[in-house]
Short mmCIF file of C-alpha atoms and ligand atoms in Angstrom, two decimals:
data_model
loop_
_atom_site.label_atom_id
_atom_site.label_comp_id
_atom_site.label_asym_id
_atom_site.label_seq_id
_atom_site.Cartn_x
_atom_site.Cartn_y
_atom_site.Cartn_z
CA UNK A 1 20.51 -16.53 -17.88
CA UNK A 2 21.81 -18.79 -15.07
CA UNK A 3 20.02 -19.32 -11.76
CA UNK A 4 21.54 -20.47 -8.54
CA UNK A 5 19.01 -22.49 -6.59
CA UNK A 6 19.57 -22.70 -2.74
CA UNK A 7 17.83 -25.18 -0.56
CA UNK A 8 19.06 -24.32 2.96
CA UNK A 9 18.32 -26.58 5.95
CA UNK A 10 19.55 -26.09 9.53
CA UNK A 11 23.02 -27.79 8.85
CA UNK A 12 22.81 -28.33 5.14
CA UNK A 13 22.68 -26.65 2.03
CA UNK A 14 21.78 -28.11 -1.49
CA UNK A 15 22.25 -26.14 -4.57
CA UNK A 16 21.99 -26.25 -8.35
CA UNK A 17 23.21 -23.74 -11.03
CA UNK A 18 20.57 -24.01 -13.77
CA UNK A 19 21.15 -22.62 -17.22
CA UNK A 20 17.62 -21.23 -18.09
CA UNK A 21 18.45 -21.18 -21.77
CA UNK A 22 17.89 -24.80 -22.10
CA UNK A 23 16.79 -25.55 -18.32
CA UNK A 24 19.85 -27.69 -17.95
CA UNK A 25 21.69 -28.42 -14.47
CA UNK A 26 25.33 -27.01 -14.91
CA UNK A 27 26.38 -27.91 -11.35
CA UNK A 28 25.05 -29.37 -8.19
CA UNK A 29 26.10 -30.14 -4.79
CA UNK A 30 25.61 -30.42 -1.13
CA UNK A 31 27.39 -28.89 1.93
CA UNK A 32 26.61 -31.05 5.18
CA UNK A 33 27.53 -30.53 8.70
CA UNK A 34 27.34 -26.61 8.52
CA UNK A 35 28.09 -25.38 12.01
CA UNK A 36 29.39 -28.77 13.16
CA UNK A 37 32.55 -30.21 13.43
CA UNK A 38 33.66 -31.74 9.91
CA UNK A 39 31.72 -29.74 7.60
CA UNK A 40 31.64 -31.66 4.27
CA UNK A 41 31.41 -29.95 0.84
CA UNK A 42 30.45 -31.79 -2.80
CA UNK A 43 30.03 -30.33 -5.99
CA UNK A 44 29.50 -32.13 -9.32
CA UNK A 45 29.90 -30.04 -12.63
CA UNK A 46 27.70 -31.91 -15.28
CA UNK A 47 30.18 -31.28 -18.13
CA UNK A 48 32.92 -33.70 -17.76
CA UNK A 49 31.45 -34.96 -14.59
CA UNK A 50 34.08 -32.83 -12.57
CA UNK A 51 33.96 -33.13 -9.00
CA UNK A 52 35.18 -30.93 -6.03
CA UNK A 53 35.02 -32.55 -2.87
CA UNK A 54 36.51 -31.73 0.73
CA UNK A 55 36.19 -31.37 4.38
CA UNK A 56 36.60 -28.10 6.07
CA UNK A 57 34.77 -26.68 8.99
CA UNK A 58 32.38 -24.00 8.02
CA UNK A 59 30.55 -22.07 10.91
CA UNK A 60 27.60 -21.04 9.19
CA UNK A 61 25.55 -20.54 6.06
CA UNK A 62 27.57 -17.58 4.97
CA UNK A 63 30.62 -19.46 4.80
CA UNK A 64 29.09 -22.30 3.24
CA UNK A 65 27.56 -19.99 0.38
CA UNK A 66 31.13 -18.54 -0.05
CA UNK A 67 32.48 -22.13 -0.55
CA UNK A 68 29.72 -22.78 -3.05
CA UNK A 69 30.91 -19.70 -5.21
CA UNK A 70 34.33 -20.57 -4.90
CA UNK A 71 33.83 -24.02 -6.11
CA UNK A 72 31.33 -22.64 -8.85
CA UNK A 73 34.20 -20.46 -10.37
CA UNK A 74 36.81 -22.86 -9.78
CA UNK A 75 39.25 -22.54 -12.69
CA UNK A 76 40.11 -26.23 -13.03
CA UNK A 77 36.87 -27.84 -11.75
CA UNK A 78 34.24 -25.24 -11.85
CA UNK A 79 31.15 -24.64 -14.06
CA UNK A 80 31.51 -20.80 -14.64
CA UNK A 81 34.28 -18.33 -15.35
CA UNK A 82 32.74 -15.54 -13.07
CA UNK A 83 29.83 -14.81 -10.69
CA UNK A 84 28.46 -12.40 -13.15
CA UNK A 85 27.21 -15.28 -15.09
CA UNK A 86 24.69 -15.84 -12.14
CA UNK A 87 21.79 -13.76 -12.89
CA UNK A 88 19.77 -14.42 -9.74
CA UNK A 89 19.52 -16.61 -6.71
CA UNK A 90 16.17 -18.66 -6.09
CA UNK A 91 15.65 -19.87 -2.31
CA UNK A 92 13.44 -22.62 -1.31
CA UNK A 93 11.63 -21.14 1.81
CA UNK A 94 9.26 -23.45 3.91
CA UNK A 95 6.35 -21.24 4.97
CA UNK A 96 4.82 -18.46 3.04
CA UNK A 97 1.92 -18.61 5.52
CA UNK A 98 -1.51 -16.99 3.90
CA UNK A 99 0.89 -14.03 3.02
CA UNK A 100 2.43 -15.42 -0.03
CA UNK A 101 0.31 -17.13 -2.54
CA UNK A 102 3.19 -17.06 -5.17
CA UNK A 103 6.96 -16.63 -5.22
CA UNK A 104 8.05 -13.21 -4.21
CA UNK A 105 11.33 -11.16 -4.89
CA UNK A 106 13.39 -10.77 -1.73
CA UNK A 107 12.97 -6.90 -0.67
CA UNK A 108 13.33 -5.52 2.93
CA UNK A 109 9.46 -5.57 3.14
CA UNK A 110 9.16 -9.15 1.96
CA UNK A 111 11.94 -10.28 4.24
CA UNK A 112 10.05 -8.85 7.18
CA UNK A 113 6.84 -10.84 6.15
CA UNK A 114 9.34 -14.29 5.82
CA UNK A 115 10.65 -13.46 9.19
CA UNK A 116 7.22 -12.72 10.90
CA UNK A 117 6.47 -16.56 9.50
CA UNK A 118 9.25 -18.15 11.76
CA UNK A 119 6.79 -19.39 14.48
CA UNK A 120 5.04 -21.60 11.96
CA UNK A 121 8.18 -23.57 10.88
CA UNK A 122 11.02 -22.16 13.07
CA UNK A 123 13.23 -25.60 12.37
CA UNK A 124 13.24 -24.82 8.62
CA UNK A 125 12.50 -21.01 8.18
CA UNK A 126 15.44 -19.90 10.10
CA UNK A 127 17.98 -21.67 8.08
CA UNK A 128 16.01 -20.56 4.90
CA UNK A 129 16.23 -16.99 5.92
CA UNK A 130 20.09 -17.70 6.77
CA UNK A 131 20.52 -18.89 3.15
CA UNK A 132 19.05 -15.74 1.52
CA UNK A 133 20.84 -13.60 3.94
CA UNK A 134 24.43 -15.22 3.16
CA UNK A 135 23.63 -14.63 -0.57
CA UNK A 136 22.75 -10.93 0.21
CA UNK A 137 26.03 -10.60 2.02
CA UNK A 138 28.38 -12.44 -0.16
CA UNK A 139 26.69 -11.45 -3.55
CA UNK A 140 25.56 -7.75 -2.80
CA UNK A 141 23.22 -6.57 -5.49
CA UNK A 142 22.40 -10.06 -6.91
CA UNK A 143 18.29 -10.43 -7.08
CA UNK A 144 17.10 -13.17 -4.79
CA UNK A 145 13.87 -14.74 -5.02
CA UNK A 146 11.72 -16.84 -2.37
CA UNK A 147 9.97 -19.65 -3.46
CA UNK A 148 7.51 -21.26 -1.02
CA UNK A 149 6.63 -24.77 -0.11
CA UNK A 150 3.21 -23.78 1.20
CA UNK A 151 2.30 -21.46 -1.82
CA UNK A 152 1.14 -24.03 -4.54
CA UNK A 153 -1.73 -25.06 -1.79
CA UNK A 154 -2.98 -21.65 -1.10
CA UNK A 155 -6.02 -22.44 -3.45
CA UNK A 156 -7.47 -24.71 -0.97
CA UNK A 157 -10.93 -23.74 0.29
CA UNK A 158 -11.66 -23.47 3.92
CA UNK A 159 -13.48 -26.65 4.06
CA UNK A 160 -10.08 -28.40 3.24
CA UNK A 161 -7.86 -26.14 5.22
CA UNK A 162 -9.88 -25.31 8.53
CA UNK A 163 -9.08 -27.55 11.63
CA UNK A 164 -12.40 -28.39 13.72
CA UNK A 165 -10.79 -26.13 16.46
CA UNK A 166 -12.21 -22.95 17.96
CA UNK A 167 -12.24 -20.24 15.24
CA UNK A 168 -10.07 -17.87 16.76
CA UNK A 169 -7.13 -19.88 16.80
CA UNK A 170 -7.40 -19.34 12.67
CA UNK A 171 -8.11 -15.83 13.11
CA UNK A 172 -5.75 -15.18 15.96
CA UNK A 173 -2.91 -17.48 15.27
CA UNK A 174 -3.42 -18.48 11.85
CA UNK A 175 -3.74 -22.08 12.87
CA UNK A 176 -4.76 -23.97 9.80
CA UNK A 177 -3.67 -26.48 7.17
CA UNK A 178 -1.16 -25.15 4.80
CA UNK A 179 0.54 -28.13 3.14
CA UNK A 180 4.14 -28.49 1.97
CA UNK A 181 6.25 -29.85 -0.93
CA UNK A 182 4.51 -27.28 -2.99
CA UNK A 183 7.29 -27.08 -5.66
CA UNK A 184 7.27 -30.89 -6.46
CA UNK A 185 3.30 -30.70 -6.62
CA UNK A 186 3.30 -27.85 -8.72
CA UNK A 187 5.80 -29.49 -11.22
CA UNK A 188 3.89 -32.70 -11.44
CA UNK A 189 0.65 -30.77 -11.77
CA UNK A 190 2.20 -29.31 -14.75
CA UNK A 191 3.35 -32.34 -16.26
CA UNK A 192 0.27 -34.60 -15.87
CA UNK A 193 -1.84 -32.76 -18.52
CA UNK A 194 0.81 -33.81 -21.16
CA UNK A 195 0.57 -37.47 -20.55
CA UNK A 196 -3.40 -37.43 -20.24
CA UNK A 197 -3.56 -35.49 -23.36
CA UNK A 198 -5.94 -33.10 -22.02
CA UNK A 199 -6.24 -29.35 -21.11
CA UNK A 200 -4.97 -28.62 -17.77
CA UNK A 201 -8.24 -26.96 -16.89
CA UNK A 202 -10.00 -30.27 -17.88
CA UNK A 203 -8.12 -32.56 -15.49
CA UNK A 204 -8.57 -33.98 -11.96
CA UNK A 205 -5.99 -36.01 -10.40
CA UNK A 206 -4.10 -37.11 -7.19
CA UNK A 207 -0.53 -36.64 -6.77
CA UNK A 208 1.40 -39.05 -4.36
CA UNK A 209 4.78 -37.51 -3.42
CA UNK A 210 6.29 -40.43 -1.71
CA UNK A 211 9.63 -39.79 -0.36
CA UNK A 212 11.40 -39.93 2.92
CA UNK A 213 8.73 -36.81 3.80
CA UNK A 214 5.38 -37.72 2.01
CA UNK A 215 2.36 -35.83 0.87
CA UNK A 216 -0.74 -36.21 -1.42
CA UNK A 217 -2.49 -33.45 -3.24
CA UNK A 218 -5.81 -33.67 -5.02
CA UNK A 219 -5.74 -31.37 -8.02
CA UNK A 220 -8.91 -29.91 -10.09
CA UNK A 221 -8.27 -27.76 -13.10
CA UNK A 222 -4.54 -27.12 -12.05
CA UNK A 223 -5.44 -25.92 -8.62
CA UNK A 224 -4.89 -27.87 -5.48
CA UNK A 225 -8.29 -28.42 -3.57
CA UNK A 226 -6.79 -30.38 -0.70
CA UNK A 227 -3.36 -31.75 0.41
CA UNK A 228 -2.42 -34.16 3.00
CA UNK A 229 0.07 -32.11 5.06
CA UNK A 230 -1.27 -29.37 7.74
CA UNK A 231 -0.13 -26.61 9.87
CA UNK A 232 3.38 -28.30 9.51
CA UNK A 233 4.67 -31.48 7.63
CA UNK A 234 3.65 -33.91 10.36
CA UNK A 235 0.23 -34.43 9.37
CA UNK A 236 -0.79 -37.02 6.64
CA UNK A 237 0.33 -40.43 5.62
CA UNK A 238 3.04 -42.53 7.37
CA UNK A 239 6.57 -41.18 6.39
CA UNK A 240 10.16 -42.20 7.05
CA UNK A 241 10.51 -40.63 10.40
CA UNK A 242 7.17 -38.73 10.72
CA UNK A 243 3.92 -40.44 12.40
CA UNK A 244 1.49 -38.89 9.91
CA UNK A 245 -2.03 -38.42 11.41
CA UNK A 246 -2.35 -39.28 15.13
CA UNK A 247 -5.17 -38.91 17.62
CA UNK A 248 -3.81 -35.89 19.50
CA UNK A 249 -4.80 -37.22 22.88
CA UNK A 250 -2.26 -39.86 22.03
CA UNK A 251 0.34 -37.02 23.13
CA UNK A 252 -1.27 -36.33 26.48
CA UNK A 253 -1.19 -40.10 27.20
CA UNK A 254 2.15 -40.87 26.27
CA UNK A 255 3.67 -37.70 28.24
CA UNK A 256 1.69 -38.48 31.27
CA UNK A 257 3.15 -42.09 31.17
CA UNK A 258 6.78 -41.13 30.13
CA UNK A 259 7.58 -37.93 31.66
CA UNK A 260 8.29 -36.24 28.13
CA UNK A 261 7.53 -32.72 27.58
CA UNK A 262 5.81 -31.34 24.59
CA UNK A 263 9.09 -30.96 22.83
CA UNK A 264 10.35 -34.15 23.27
CA UNK A 265 6.97 -35.59 22.21
CA UNK A 266 7.04 -33.34 18.83
CA UNK A 267 10.46 -34.38 18.12
CA UNK A 268 9.43 -38.15 18.76
CA UNK A 269 6.59 -37.71 16.14
CA UNK A 270 8.84 -35.77 13.83
CA UNK A 271 12.03 -37.72 14.04
CA UNK A 272 11.52 -41.02 15.62
CA UNK A 273 8.12 -42.20 14.29
CA UNK A 274 6.79 -43.58 10.77
CA UNK A 275 8.94 -46.23 9.48
CA UNK A 276 11.73 -45.65 11.91
CA UNK A 277 9.50 -45.80 14.80
CA UNK A 278 7.34 -48.83 13.85
CA UNK A 279 10.34 -50.76 12.20
CA UNK A 280 14.22 -50.93 11.98
CA UNK A 281 14.80 -47.79 9.65
CA UNK A 282 13.30 -44.87 8.32
CA UNK A 283 14.33 -46.01 4.81
CA UNK A 284 11.79 -48.07 2.50
CA UNK A 285 14.86 -50.19 1.26
CA UNK A 286 15.83 -51.39 4.68
CA UNK A 287 12.15 -51.84 5.87
CA UNK A 288 11.49 -54.08 2.58
CA UNK A 289 14.67 -56.04 3.15
CA UNK A 290 13.77 -56.56 6.76
CA UNK A 291 10.16 -57.78 5.80
CA UNK A 292 11.51 -59.87 3.37
CA UNK A 293 13.60 -61.69 6.10
CA UNK A 294 10.30 -62.17 8.09
CA UNK A 295 10.60 -59.11 10.28
CA UNK A 296 7.16 -59.02 11.74
CA UNK A 297 7.39 -55.40 12.64
CA UNK A 298 8.75 -54.41 9.03
CA UNK A 299 5.95 -56.05 7.76
CA UNK A 300 3.37 -54.33 9.99
CA UNK A 301 5.02 -50.98 8.99
CA UNK A 302 4.78 -51.88 5.37
CA UNK A 303 1.11 -52.72 5.61
CA UNK A 304 0.47 -49.42 7.55
CA UNK A 305 2.12 -47.22 4.84
CA UNK A 306 0.08 -49.05 2.14
CA UNK A 307 -3.29 -49.09 3.95
CA UNK A 308 -3.06 -45.24 4.84
CA UNK A 309 -2.13 -44.51 1.50
CA UNK A 310 -5.02 -46.16 0.02
CA UNK A 311 -7.47 -44.54 2.44
CA UNK A 312 -5.93 -41.09 1.39
CA UNK A 313 -6.31 -41.91 -2.32
CA UNK A 314 -9.93 -43.03 -1.83
CA UNK A 315 -10.63 -39.65 0.11
CA UNK A 316 -8.93 -37.52 -2.50
CA UNK A 317 -10.92 -39.49 -5.37
CA UNK A 318 -13.92 -37.83 -3.39
CA UNK A 319 -12.19 -34.44 -3.10
CA UNK A 320 -11.74 -34.19 -7.16
CA UNK A 321 -14.84 -35.71 -7.73
CA UNK A 322 -13.52 -38.90 -9.63
CA UNK A 323 -9.94 -38.82 -10.38
CA UNK A 324 -8.49 -39.04 -14.06
CA UNK A 325 -5.05 -39.86 -12.80
CA UNK A 326 -3.17 -41.12 -9.70
CA UNK A 327 0.45 -40.09 -9.73
CA UNK A 328 3.50 -41.51 -8.10
CA UNK A 329 6.57 -39.31 -7.75
CA UNK A 330 9.73 -38.81 -5.44
CA UNK A 331 12.30 -41.48 -3.93
CA UNK A 332 9.69 -44.47 -3.08
CA UNK A 333 7.19 -43.28 -5.76
CA UNK A 334 9.60 -43.20 -8.68
CA UNK A 335 11.62 -46.34 -7.72
CA UNK A 336 9.45 -48.70 -5.55
CA UNK A 337 7.38 -50.31 -8.19
CA UNK A 338 6.10 -53.11 -6.06
CA UNK A 339 5.05 -50.73 -3.24
CA UNK A 340 2.96 -48.66 -6.03
CA UNK A 341 1.57 -51.81 -7.43
CA UNK A 342 0.69 -52.92 -3.85
CA UNK A 343 -1.23 -49.66 -2.97
CA UNK A 344 -3.23 -49.70 -6.38
CA UNK A 345 -4.15 -53.43 -5.78
CA UNK A 346 -6.27 -52.24 -3.09
CA UNK A 347 -8.29 -50.25 -5.77
CA UNK A 348 -8.86 -52.93 -7.91
CA UNK A 349 -12.64 -53.28 -6.89
CA UNK A 350 -12.83 -49.70 -8.68
CA UNK A 351 -11.45 -50.91 -11.70
CA UNK A 352 -7.98 -49.30 -11.35
CA UNK A 353 -5.17 -51.73 -12.54
CA UNK A 354 -1.60 -51.56 -12.80
CA UNK A 355 0.03 -53.13 -16.17
CA UNK A 356 3.18 -55.00 -14.78
CA UNK A 357 4.94 -54.60 -18.10
CA UNK A 358 4.76 -50.77 -17.80
CA UNK A 359 5.47 -50.67 -13.99
CA UNK A 360 9.16 -49.90 -14.47
CA UNK A 361 11.37 -47.88 -12.17
CA UNK A 362 12.36 -44.34 -13.06
CA UNK A 363 10.56 -44.29 -16.35
CA UNK A 364 7.91 -41.62 -16.71
CA UNK A 365 4.54 -42.46 -18.22
CA UNK A 366 1.19 -44.20 -17.87
CA UNK A 367 1.98 -47.40 -15.70
CA UNK A 368 -2.04 -48.61 -15.91
CA UNK A 369 -3.44 -51.09 -18.20
CA UNK A 370 -5.40 -49.48 -21.30
CA UNK A 371 -8.76 -50.54 -19.37
CA UNK A 372 -8.23 -48.97 -16.24
CA UNK A 373 -10.79 -47.01 -14.91
CA UNK A 374 -8.55 -44.44 -13.79
CA UNK A 375 -5.01 -43.84 -15.20
CA UNK A 376 -1.81 -44.54 -13.07
CA UNK A 377 1.03 -42.28 -13.79
CA UNK A 378 4.82 -42.42 -12.51
CA UNK A 379 6.61 -39.19 -13.12
CA UNK A 380 10.01 -38.03 -11.67
CA UNK A 381 9.75 -34.84 -9.90
CA UNK A 382 11.81 -31.64 -9.98
CA UNK A 383 11.91 -29.61 -6.86
CA UNK A 384 14.45 -27.17 -8.13
CA UNK A 385 13.18 -26.18 -11.73
CA UNK A 386 10.18 -24.70 -10.55
CA UNK A 387 12.23 -22.51 -8.36
CA UNK A 388 14.37 -21.42 -11.17
CA UNK A 389 11.52 -20.84 -13.48
CA UNK A 390 9.82 -18.33 -10.96
CA UNK A 391 13.04 -16.81 -10.26
CA UNK A 392 13.68 -16.20 -14.02
CA UNK A 393 10.16 -14.88 -14.40
CA UNK A 394 10.42 -12.69 -11.38
CA UNK A 395 13.84 -11.05 -12.04
CA UNK A 396 13.04 -10.75 -15.73
CA UNK A 397 10.30 -8.03 -15.00
CA UNK A 398 12.87 -6.07 -12.81
P1 AMP B 1 13.21 -38.80 -1.38
O1 AMP B 1 12.97 -38.24 -0.11
O2 AMP B 1 12.58 -38.40 -2.19
O3 AMP B 1 14.73 -38.85 -1.62
O4 AMP B 1 12.99 -40.55 -1.02
C1 AMP B 1 13.63 -41.11 -0.13
C2 AMP B 1 12.95 -42.60 0.20
O5 AMP B 1 12.95 -43.42 -1.13
C3 AMP B 1 13.61 -43.60 0.94
O6 AMP B 1 12.56 -44.05 1.65
C4 AMP B 1 14.23 -44.44 0.09
O7 AMP B 1 14.28 -46.05 0.60
C5 AMP B 1 13.15 -44.66 -1.06
N1 AMP B 1 14.11 -45.12 -2.26
C6 AMP B 1 14.86 -44.68 -2.97
N2 AMP B 1 15.22 -45.63 -3.85
C7 AMP B 1 14.51 -46.53 -3.76
C8 AMP B 1 14.29 -47.75 -4.37
N3 AMP B 1 15.22 -48.42 -5.59
N4 AMP B 1 13.39 -48.66 -3.96
C9 AMP B 1 12.70 -48.51 -2.90
N5 AMP B 1 12.70 -47.27 -2.33
C10 AMP B 1 13.46 -46.48 -2.57
#
């Protein structure tokens, strides 16, 4: 069966067509600037590296999904002969709240619950819902499955997910820590035991998903016991444009002194902070290049990023009760071998050591020395495959 994986953002839509017989990617693509002048479409079909690319205004996600299906079935440069070959669609959905502890078939009932969670993450949940609705409209009768960014973290105990605020905010408003990047953390958590040569239930490790958005998770016996993002993806370590942890009183102080309202303030913390706020760019490569030329702010930003990450790793070593492994993944974790080495150098006093000969870009495996007290791994993540796997599992039971 082939599964179409959809990741719909506010003005973009990423897709992959995965053949579940061998879990190979048949085609993938990106639609950008949906609802904005100059919508851009690009699809690459794996076999023959065939590309369809064009710019044509698309008003909404339904038009974008129609364009995806037309491109997938294109006679010359498509990936499939007909839409019948697509067995189901799997959708990345930001928030499952406490309702969804696992992926779910989209039904009228589950859609109501997904919609009820919009207030917890309106910027992402609304487009995620639009993506599902678009598939329902363009491919009536085709099953849709929702895979939640938060679901894998639902095993966290109350001591990890409760904020120290009046309890009624939790009971009445569901204010608590949820965590995100769940498909990535789940994929990596499934891979790590293979490298350690142990059963999943015997492993304790820390996953560092370091991309533009970044989060850590503490895993014991295959389950999340803590993760660094909170009610929203703003909490945690320093990110590309997000501040990570901030004293909440900072908000009032800045707002009083600048006249910003809470929406502008949150927009600043989400989109203009992190690397972008402290230095010249949200992109690690730019920050590194500026630091290499002597830019003091870029150097400071890198030091903040490294130090905060080291502190979180220290904390999560406690959370798991002594880690077997620390794992790096996502854009920075997979590619920036020096940044990973810098982070681990701060753990040298604990006997954790990177082997420079093994610390290679994009290569999966153990990158620590044989005598390192905690193994260090680099594993490329895959955020689409868990969505396709869950979708297949759920639709196979229909
Ligand atoms: P992601 O969100 O997972 O796509 O990761 C994006 C981040 O990975 C950006 O900060 C990039 O600068 C960073 N990144 C990607 N490739 C490299 C590289 N070769 N060296 C350093 N950072 C990289």
